[in-house]
PDB file of C-alpha atoms in Angstrom:
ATOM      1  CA  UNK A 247     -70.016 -20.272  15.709  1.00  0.00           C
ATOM      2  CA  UNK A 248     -67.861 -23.136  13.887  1.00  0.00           C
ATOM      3  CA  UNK A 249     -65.173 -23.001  11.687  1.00  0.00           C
ATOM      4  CA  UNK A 250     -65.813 -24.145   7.879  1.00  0.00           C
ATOM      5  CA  UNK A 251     -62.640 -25.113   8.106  1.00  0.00           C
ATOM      6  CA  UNK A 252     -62.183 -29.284   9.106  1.00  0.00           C
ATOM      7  CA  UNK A 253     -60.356 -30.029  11.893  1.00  0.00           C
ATOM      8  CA  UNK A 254     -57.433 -33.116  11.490  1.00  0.00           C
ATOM      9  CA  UNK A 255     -60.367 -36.002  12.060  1.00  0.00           C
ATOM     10  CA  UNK A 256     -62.912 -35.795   9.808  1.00  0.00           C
ATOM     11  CA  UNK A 257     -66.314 -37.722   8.851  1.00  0.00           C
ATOM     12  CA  UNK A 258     -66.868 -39.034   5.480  1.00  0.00           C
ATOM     13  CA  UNK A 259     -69.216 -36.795   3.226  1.00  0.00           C
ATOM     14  CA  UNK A 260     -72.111 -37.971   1.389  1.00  0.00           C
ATOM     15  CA  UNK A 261     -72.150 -37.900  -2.258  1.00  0.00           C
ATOM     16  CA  UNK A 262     -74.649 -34.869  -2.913  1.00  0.00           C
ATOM     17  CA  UNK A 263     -72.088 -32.844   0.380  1.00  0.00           C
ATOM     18  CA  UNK A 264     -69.271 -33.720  -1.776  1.00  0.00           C
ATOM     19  CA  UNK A 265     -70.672 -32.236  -5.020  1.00  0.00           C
ATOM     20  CA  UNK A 266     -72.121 -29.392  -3.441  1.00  0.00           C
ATOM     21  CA  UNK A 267     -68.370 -28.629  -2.102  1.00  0.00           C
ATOM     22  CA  UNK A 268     -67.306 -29.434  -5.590  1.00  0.00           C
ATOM     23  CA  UNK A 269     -69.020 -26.940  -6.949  1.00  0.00           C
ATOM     24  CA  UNK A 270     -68.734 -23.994  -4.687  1.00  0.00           C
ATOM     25  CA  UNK A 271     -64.713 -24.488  -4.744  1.00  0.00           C
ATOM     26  CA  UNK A 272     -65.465 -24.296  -8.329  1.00  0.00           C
ATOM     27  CA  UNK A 273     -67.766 -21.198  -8.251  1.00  0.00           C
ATOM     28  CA  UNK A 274     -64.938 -19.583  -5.785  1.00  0.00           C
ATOM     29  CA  UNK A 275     -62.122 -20.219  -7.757  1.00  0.00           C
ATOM     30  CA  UNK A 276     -63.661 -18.467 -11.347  1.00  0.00           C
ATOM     31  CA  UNK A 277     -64.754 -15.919  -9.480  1.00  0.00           C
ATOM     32  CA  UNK A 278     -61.377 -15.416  -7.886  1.00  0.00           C
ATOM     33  CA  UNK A 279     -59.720 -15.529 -11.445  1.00  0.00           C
ATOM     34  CA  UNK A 280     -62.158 -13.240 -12.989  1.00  0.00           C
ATOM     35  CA  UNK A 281     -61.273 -10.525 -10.299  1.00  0.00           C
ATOM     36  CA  UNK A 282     -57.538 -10.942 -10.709  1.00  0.00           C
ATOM     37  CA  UNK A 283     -57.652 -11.263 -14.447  1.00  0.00           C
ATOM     38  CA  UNK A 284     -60.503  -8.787 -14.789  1.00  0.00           C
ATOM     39  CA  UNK A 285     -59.009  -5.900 -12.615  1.00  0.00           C
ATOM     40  CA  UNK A 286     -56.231  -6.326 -10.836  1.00  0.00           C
ATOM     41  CA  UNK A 287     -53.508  -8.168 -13.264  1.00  0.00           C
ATOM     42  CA  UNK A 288     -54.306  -5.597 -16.192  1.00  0.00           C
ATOM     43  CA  UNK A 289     -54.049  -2.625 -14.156  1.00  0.00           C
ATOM     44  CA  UNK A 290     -51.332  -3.612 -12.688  1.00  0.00           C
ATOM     45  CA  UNK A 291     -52.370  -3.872  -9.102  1.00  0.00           C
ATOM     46  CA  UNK A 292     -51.010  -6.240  -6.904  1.00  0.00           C
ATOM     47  CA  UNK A 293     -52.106  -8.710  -4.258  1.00  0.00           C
ATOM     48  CA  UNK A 294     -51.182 -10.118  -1.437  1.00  0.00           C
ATOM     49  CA  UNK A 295     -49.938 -13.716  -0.569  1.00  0.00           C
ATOM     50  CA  UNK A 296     -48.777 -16.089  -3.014  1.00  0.00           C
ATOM     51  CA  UNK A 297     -50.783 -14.430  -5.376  1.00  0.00           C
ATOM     52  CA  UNK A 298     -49.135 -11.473  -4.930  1.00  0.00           C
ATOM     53  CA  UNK A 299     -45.998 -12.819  -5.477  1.00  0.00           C
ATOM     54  CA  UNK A 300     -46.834 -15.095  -8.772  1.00  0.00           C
ATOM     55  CA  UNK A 301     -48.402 -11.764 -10.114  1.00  0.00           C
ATOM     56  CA  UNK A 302     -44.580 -10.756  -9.848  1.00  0.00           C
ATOM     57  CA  UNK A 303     -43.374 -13.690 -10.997  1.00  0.00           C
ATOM     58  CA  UNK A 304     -45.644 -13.475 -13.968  1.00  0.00           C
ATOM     59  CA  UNK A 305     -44.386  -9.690 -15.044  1.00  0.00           C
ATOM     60  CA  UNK A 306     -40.626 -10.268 -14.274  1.00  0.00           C
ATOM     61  CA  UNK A 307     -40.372 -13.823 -16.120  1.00  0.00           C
ATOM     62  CA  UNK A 308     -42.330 -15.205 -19.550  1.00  0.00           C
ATOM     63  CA  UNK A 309     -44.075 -17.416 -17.926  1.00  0.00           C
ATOM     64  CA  UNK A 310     -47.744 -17.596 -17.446  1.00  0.00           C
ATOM     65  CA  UNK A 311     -49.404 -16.144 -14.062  1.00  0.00           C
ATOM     66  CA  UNK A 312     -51.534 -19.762 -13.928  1.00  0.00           C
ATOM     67  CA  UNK A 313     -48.177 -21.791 -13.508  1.00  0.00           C
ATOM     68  CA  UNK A 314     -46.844 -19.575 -10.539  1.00  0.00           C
ATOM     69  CA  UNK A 315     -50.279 -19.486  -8.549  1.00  0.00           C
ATOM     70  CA  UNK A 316     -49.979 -23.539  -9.367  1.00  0.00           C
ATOM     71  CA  UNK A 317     -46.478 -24.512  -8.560  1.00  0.00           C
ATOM     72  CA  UNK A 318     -46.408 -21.756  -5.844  1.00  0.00           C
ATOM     73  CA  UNK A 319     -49.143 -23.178  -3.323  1.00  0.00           C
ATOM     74  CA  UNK A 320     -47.686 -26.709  -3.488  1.00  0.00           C
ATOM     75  CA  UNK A 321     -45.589 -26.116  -0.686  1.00  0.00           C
ATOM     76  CA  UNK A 322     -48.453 -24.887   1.297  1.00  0.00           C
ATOM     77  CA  UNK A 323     -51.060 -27.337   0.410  1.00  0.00           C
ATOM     78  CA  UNK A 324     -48.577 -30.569   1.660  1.00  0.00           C
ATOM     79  CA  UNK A 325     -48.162 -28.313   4.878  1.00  0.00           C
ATOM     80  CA  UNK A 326     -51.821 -27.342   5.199  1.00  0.00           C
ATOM     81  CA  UNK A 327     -52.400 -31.720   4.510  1.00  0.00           C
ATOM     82  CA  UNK A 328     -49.677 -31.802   7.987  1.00  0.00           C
ATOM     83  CA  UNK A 329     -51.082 -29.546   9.759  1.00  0.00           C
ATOM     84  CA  UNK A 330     -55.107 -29.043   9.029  1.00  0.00           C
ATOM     85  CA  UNK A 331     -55.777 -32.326   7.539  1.00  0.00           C
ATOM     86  CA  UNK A 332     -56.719 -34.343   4.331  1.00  0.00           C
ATOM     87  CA  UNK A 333     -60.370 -32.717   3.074  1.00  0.00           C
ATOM     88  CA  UNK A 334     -58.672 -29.276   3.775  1.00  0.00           C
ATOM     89  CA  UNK A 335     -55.869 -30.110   1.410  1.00  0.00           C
ATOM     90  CA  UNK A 336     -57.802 -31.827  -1.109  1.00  0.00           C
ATOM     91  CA  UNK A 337     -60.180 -28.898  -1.603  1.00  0.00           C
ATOM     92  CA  UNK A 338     -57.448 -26.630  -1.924  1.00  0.00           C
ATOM     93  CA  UNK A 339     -55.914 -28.272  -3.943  1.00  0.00           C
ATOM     94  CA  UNK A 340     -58.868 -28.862  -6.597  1.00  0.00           C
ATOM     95  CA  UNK A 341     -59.822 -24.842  -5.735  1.00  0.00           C
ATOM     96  CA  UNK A 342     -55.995 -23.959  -6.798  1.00  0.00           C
ATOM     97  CA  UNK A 343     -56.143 -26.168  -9.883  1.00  0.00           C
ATOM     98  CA  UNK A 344     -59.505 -24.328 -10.742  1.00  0.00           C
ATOM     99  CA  UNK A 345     -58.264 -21.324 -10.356  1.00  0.00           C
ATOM    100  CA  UNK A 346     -54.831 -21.713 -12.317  1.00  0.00           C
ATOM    101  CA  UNK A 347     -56.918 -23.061 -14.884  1.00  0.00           C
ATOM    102  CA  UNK A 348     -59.235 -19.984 -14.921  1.00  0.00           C
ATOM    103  CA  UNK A 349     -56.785 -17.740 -15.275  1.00  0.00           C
ATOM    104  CA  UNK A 350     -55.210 -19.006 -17.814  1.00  0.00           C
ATOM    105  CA  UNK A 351     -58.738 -19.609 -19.816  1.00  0.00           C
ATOM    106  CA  UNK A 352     -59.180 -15.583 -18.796  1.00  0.00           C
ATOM    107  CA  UNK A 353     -55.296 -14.331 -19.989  1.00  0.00           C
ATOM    108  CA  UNK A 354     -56.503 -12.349 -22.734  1.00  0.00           C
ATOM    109  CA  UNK A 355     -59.364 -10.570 -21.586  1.00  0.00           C
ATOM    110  CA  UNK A 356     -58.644  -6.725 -20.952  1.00  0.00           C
ATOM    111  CA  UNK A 357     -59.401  -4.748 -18.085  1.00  0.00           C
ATOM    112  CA  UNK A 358     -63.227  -4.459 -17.049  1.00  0.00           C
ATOM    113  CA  UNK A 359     -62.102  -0.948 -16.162  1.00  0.00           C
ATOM    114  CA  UNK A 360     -58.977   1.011 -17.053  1.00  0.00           C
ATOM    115  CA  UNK A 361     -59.763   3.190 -13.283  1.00  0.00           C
ATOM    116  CA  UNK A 362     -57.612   2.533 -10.542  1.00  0.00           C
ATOM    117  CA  UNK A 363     -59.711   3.262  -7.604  1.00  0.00           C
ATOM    118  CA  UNK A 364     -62.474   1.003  -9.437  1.00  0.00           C
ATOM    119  CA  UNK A 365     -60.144  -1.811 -10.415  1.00  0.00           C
ATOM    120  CA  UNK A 366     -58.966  -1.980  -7.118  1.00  0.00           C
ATOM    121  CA  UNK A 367     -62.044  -1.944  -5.011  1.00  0.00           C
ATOM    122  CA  UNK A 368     -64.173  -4.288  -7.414  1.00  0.00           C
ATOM    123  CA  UNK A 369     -61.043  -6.413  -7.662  1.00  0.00           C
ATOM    124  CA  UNK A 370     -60.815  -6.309  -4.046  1.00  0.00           C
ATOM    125  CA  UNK A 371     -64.443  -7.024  -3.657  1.00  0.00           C
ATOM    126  CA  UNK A 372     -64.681 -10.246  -6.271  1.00  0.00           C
ATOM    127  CA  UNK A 373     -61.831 -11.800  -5.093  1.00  0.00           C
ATOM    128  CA  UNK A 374     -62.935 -11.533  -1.295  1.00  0.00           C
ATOM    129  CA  UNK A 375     -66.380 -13.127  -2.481  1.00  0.00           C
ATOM    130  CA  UNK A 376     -64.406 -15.738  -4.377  1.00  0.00           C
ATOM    131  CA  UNK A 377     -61.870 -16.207  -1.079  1.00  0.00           C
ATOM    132  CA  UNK A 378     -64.978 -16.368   0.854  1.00  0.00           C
ATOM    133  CA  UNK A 379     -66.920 -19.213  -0.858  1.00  0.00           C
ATOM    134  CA  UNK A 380     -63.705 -21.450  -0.903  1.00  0.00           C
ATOM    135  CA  UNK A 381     -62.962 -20.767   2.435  1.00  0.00           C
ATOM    136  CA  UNK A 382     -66.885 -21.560   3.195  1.00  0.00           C
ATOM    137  CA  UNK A 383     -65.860 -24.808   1.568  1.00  0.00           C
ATOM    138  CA  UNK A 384     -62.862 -25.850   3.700  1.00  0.00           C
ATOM    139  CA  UNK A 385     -60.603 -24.898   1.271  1.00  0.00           C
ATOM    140  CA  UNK A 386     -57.951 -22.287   0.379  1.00  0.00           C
ATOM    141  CA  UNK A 387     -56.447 -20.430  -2.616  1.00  0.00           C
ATOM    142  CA  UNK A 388     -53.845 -18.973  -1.129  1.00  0.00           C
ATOM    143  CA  UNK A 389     -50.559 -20.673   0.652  1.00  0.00           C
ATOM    144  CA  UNK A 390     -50.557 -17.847   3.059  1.00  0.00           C
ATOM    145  CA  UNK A 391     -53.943 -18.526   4.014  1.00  0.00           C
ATOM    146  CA  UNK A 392     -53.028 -22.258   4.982  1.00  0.00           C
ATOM    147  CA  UNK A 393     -50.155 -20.760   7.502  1.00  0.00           C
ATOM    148  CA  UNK A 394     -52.654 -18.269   8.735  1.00  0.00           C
ATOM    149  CA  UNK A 395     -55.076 -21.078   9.692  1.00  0.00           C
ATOM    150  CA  UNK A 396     -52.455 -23.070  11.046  1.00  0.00           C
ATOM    151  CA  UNK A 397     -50.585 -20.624  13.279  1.00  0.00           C
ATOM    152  CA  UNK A 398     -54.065 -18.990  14.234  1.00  0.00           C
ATOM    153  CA  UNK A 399     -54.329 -22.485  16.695  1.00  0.00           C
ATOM    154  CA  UNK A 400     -51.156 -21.763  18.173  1.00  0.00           C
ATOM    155  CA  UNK A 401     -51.355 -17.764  18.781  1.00  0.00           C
ATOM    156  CA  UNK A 402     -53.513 -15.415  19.918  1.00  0.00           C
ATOM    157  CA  UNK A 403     -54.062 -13.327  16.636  1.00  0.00           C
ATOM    158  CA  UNK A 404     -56.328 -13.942  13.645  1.00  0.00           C
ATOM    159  CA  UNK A 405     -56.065 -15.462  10.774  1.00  0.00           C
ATOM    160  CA  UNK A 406     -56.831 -12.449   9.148  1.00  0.00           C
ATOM    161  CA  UNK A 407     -54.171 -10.266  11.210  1.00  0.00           C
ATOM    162  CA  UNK A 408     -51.977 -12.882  10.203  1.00  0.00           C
ATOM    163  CA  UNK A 409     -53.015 -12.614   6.800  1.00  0.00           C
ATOM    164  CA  UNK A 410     -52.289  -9.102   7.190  1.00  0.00           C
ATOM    165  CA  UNK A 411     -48.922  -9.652   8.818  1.00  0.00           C
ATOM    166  CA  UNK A 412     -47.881 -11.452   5.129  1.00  0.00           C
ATOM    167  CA  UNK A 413     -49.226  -9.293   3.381  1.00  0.00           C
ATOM    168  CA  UNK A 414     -47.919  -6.264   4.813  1.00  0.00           C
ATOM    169  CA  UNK A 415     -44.125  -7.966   4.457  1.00  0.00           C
ATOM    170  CA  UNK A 416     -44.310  -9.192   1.071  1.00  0.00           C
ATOM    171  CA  UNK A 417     -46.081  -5.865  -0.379  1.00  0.00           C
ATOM    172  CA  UNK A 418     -42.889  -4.175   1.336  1.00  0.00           C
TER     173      UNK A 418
END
């Protein structure tokens, strides 16, 4: 099977291929924001990656949780432009500004549920359907997702052992 995600040469998309991504980054990223905003952030449950560590950011300093997943994936998407190529970084970069831009449009909902083990499995479960559909659409919302890929050509693990590998050091 092939890997939604583009390889460094890539062929020029057709305008109704290039709304269709469009709109599924777009789809993605709300539905990404909605879990984090909906469950996770309220309840105070934290994620992994980048977003992990701008939901820290967020709860430590003033500033809003949409400015650190922004500012915090830069980095990542001019490497993942390096190393995966130029449609890869675009789309992550328009699925990050969605996103950052969702969340902030979401900041004062409450919690869908005050339950732990519910907020954390449906929060769990959205955001993997929203990681899903960008990643469906050669894009990422998460900077350690972009290493993952990118050291996944060079290794023998995963990107999702990888992904766990990150995870596992910056929940630590």
């Amino acid at each position: 099977m092939q890997s939604p995600l583009p390889t460094k040469h890539h062929r020029r998309s057709t305008k109704g291929q290039l709304f269709r991504r469009l709109l599924m980054l777009t789809i993605g990223a709300i539905i990404f924001a909605l879990g984090l905003k909906g469950f996770l952030v309220p309840n105070n449950i934290i994620d992994g990656g980048i977003v992990g560590i701008s939901i820290i950011g967020s709860k430590v300093t003033d500033t809003t949780l949409a400015l650190w997943l922004f500012f915090l994936n830069i980095p990542f998407i001019f490497f993942g432009y390096k190393q995966i190529g130029k449609t890869f970084a675009l789309s992550t970069l328009y699925a990050i500004f969605v996103m950052a831009i969702a969340t902030k449009l979401l900041e004062h909902i409450g919690p869908l549920t005050s339950v732990d083990l519910l907020a954390t499995v449906f929060g769990g479960l959205i955001l993997g359907i929203g990681v899903g559909i960008v990643i469906r659409s050669s894009g990422s919302l998460d900077g350690t997702e972009i290493l993952a890929v990118s050291f996944s050509r060079s290794t023998p693990f995963s990107v999702g052992e990888i992904v766990m590998f990150f995870n596992v050091f910056i929940l630590g």
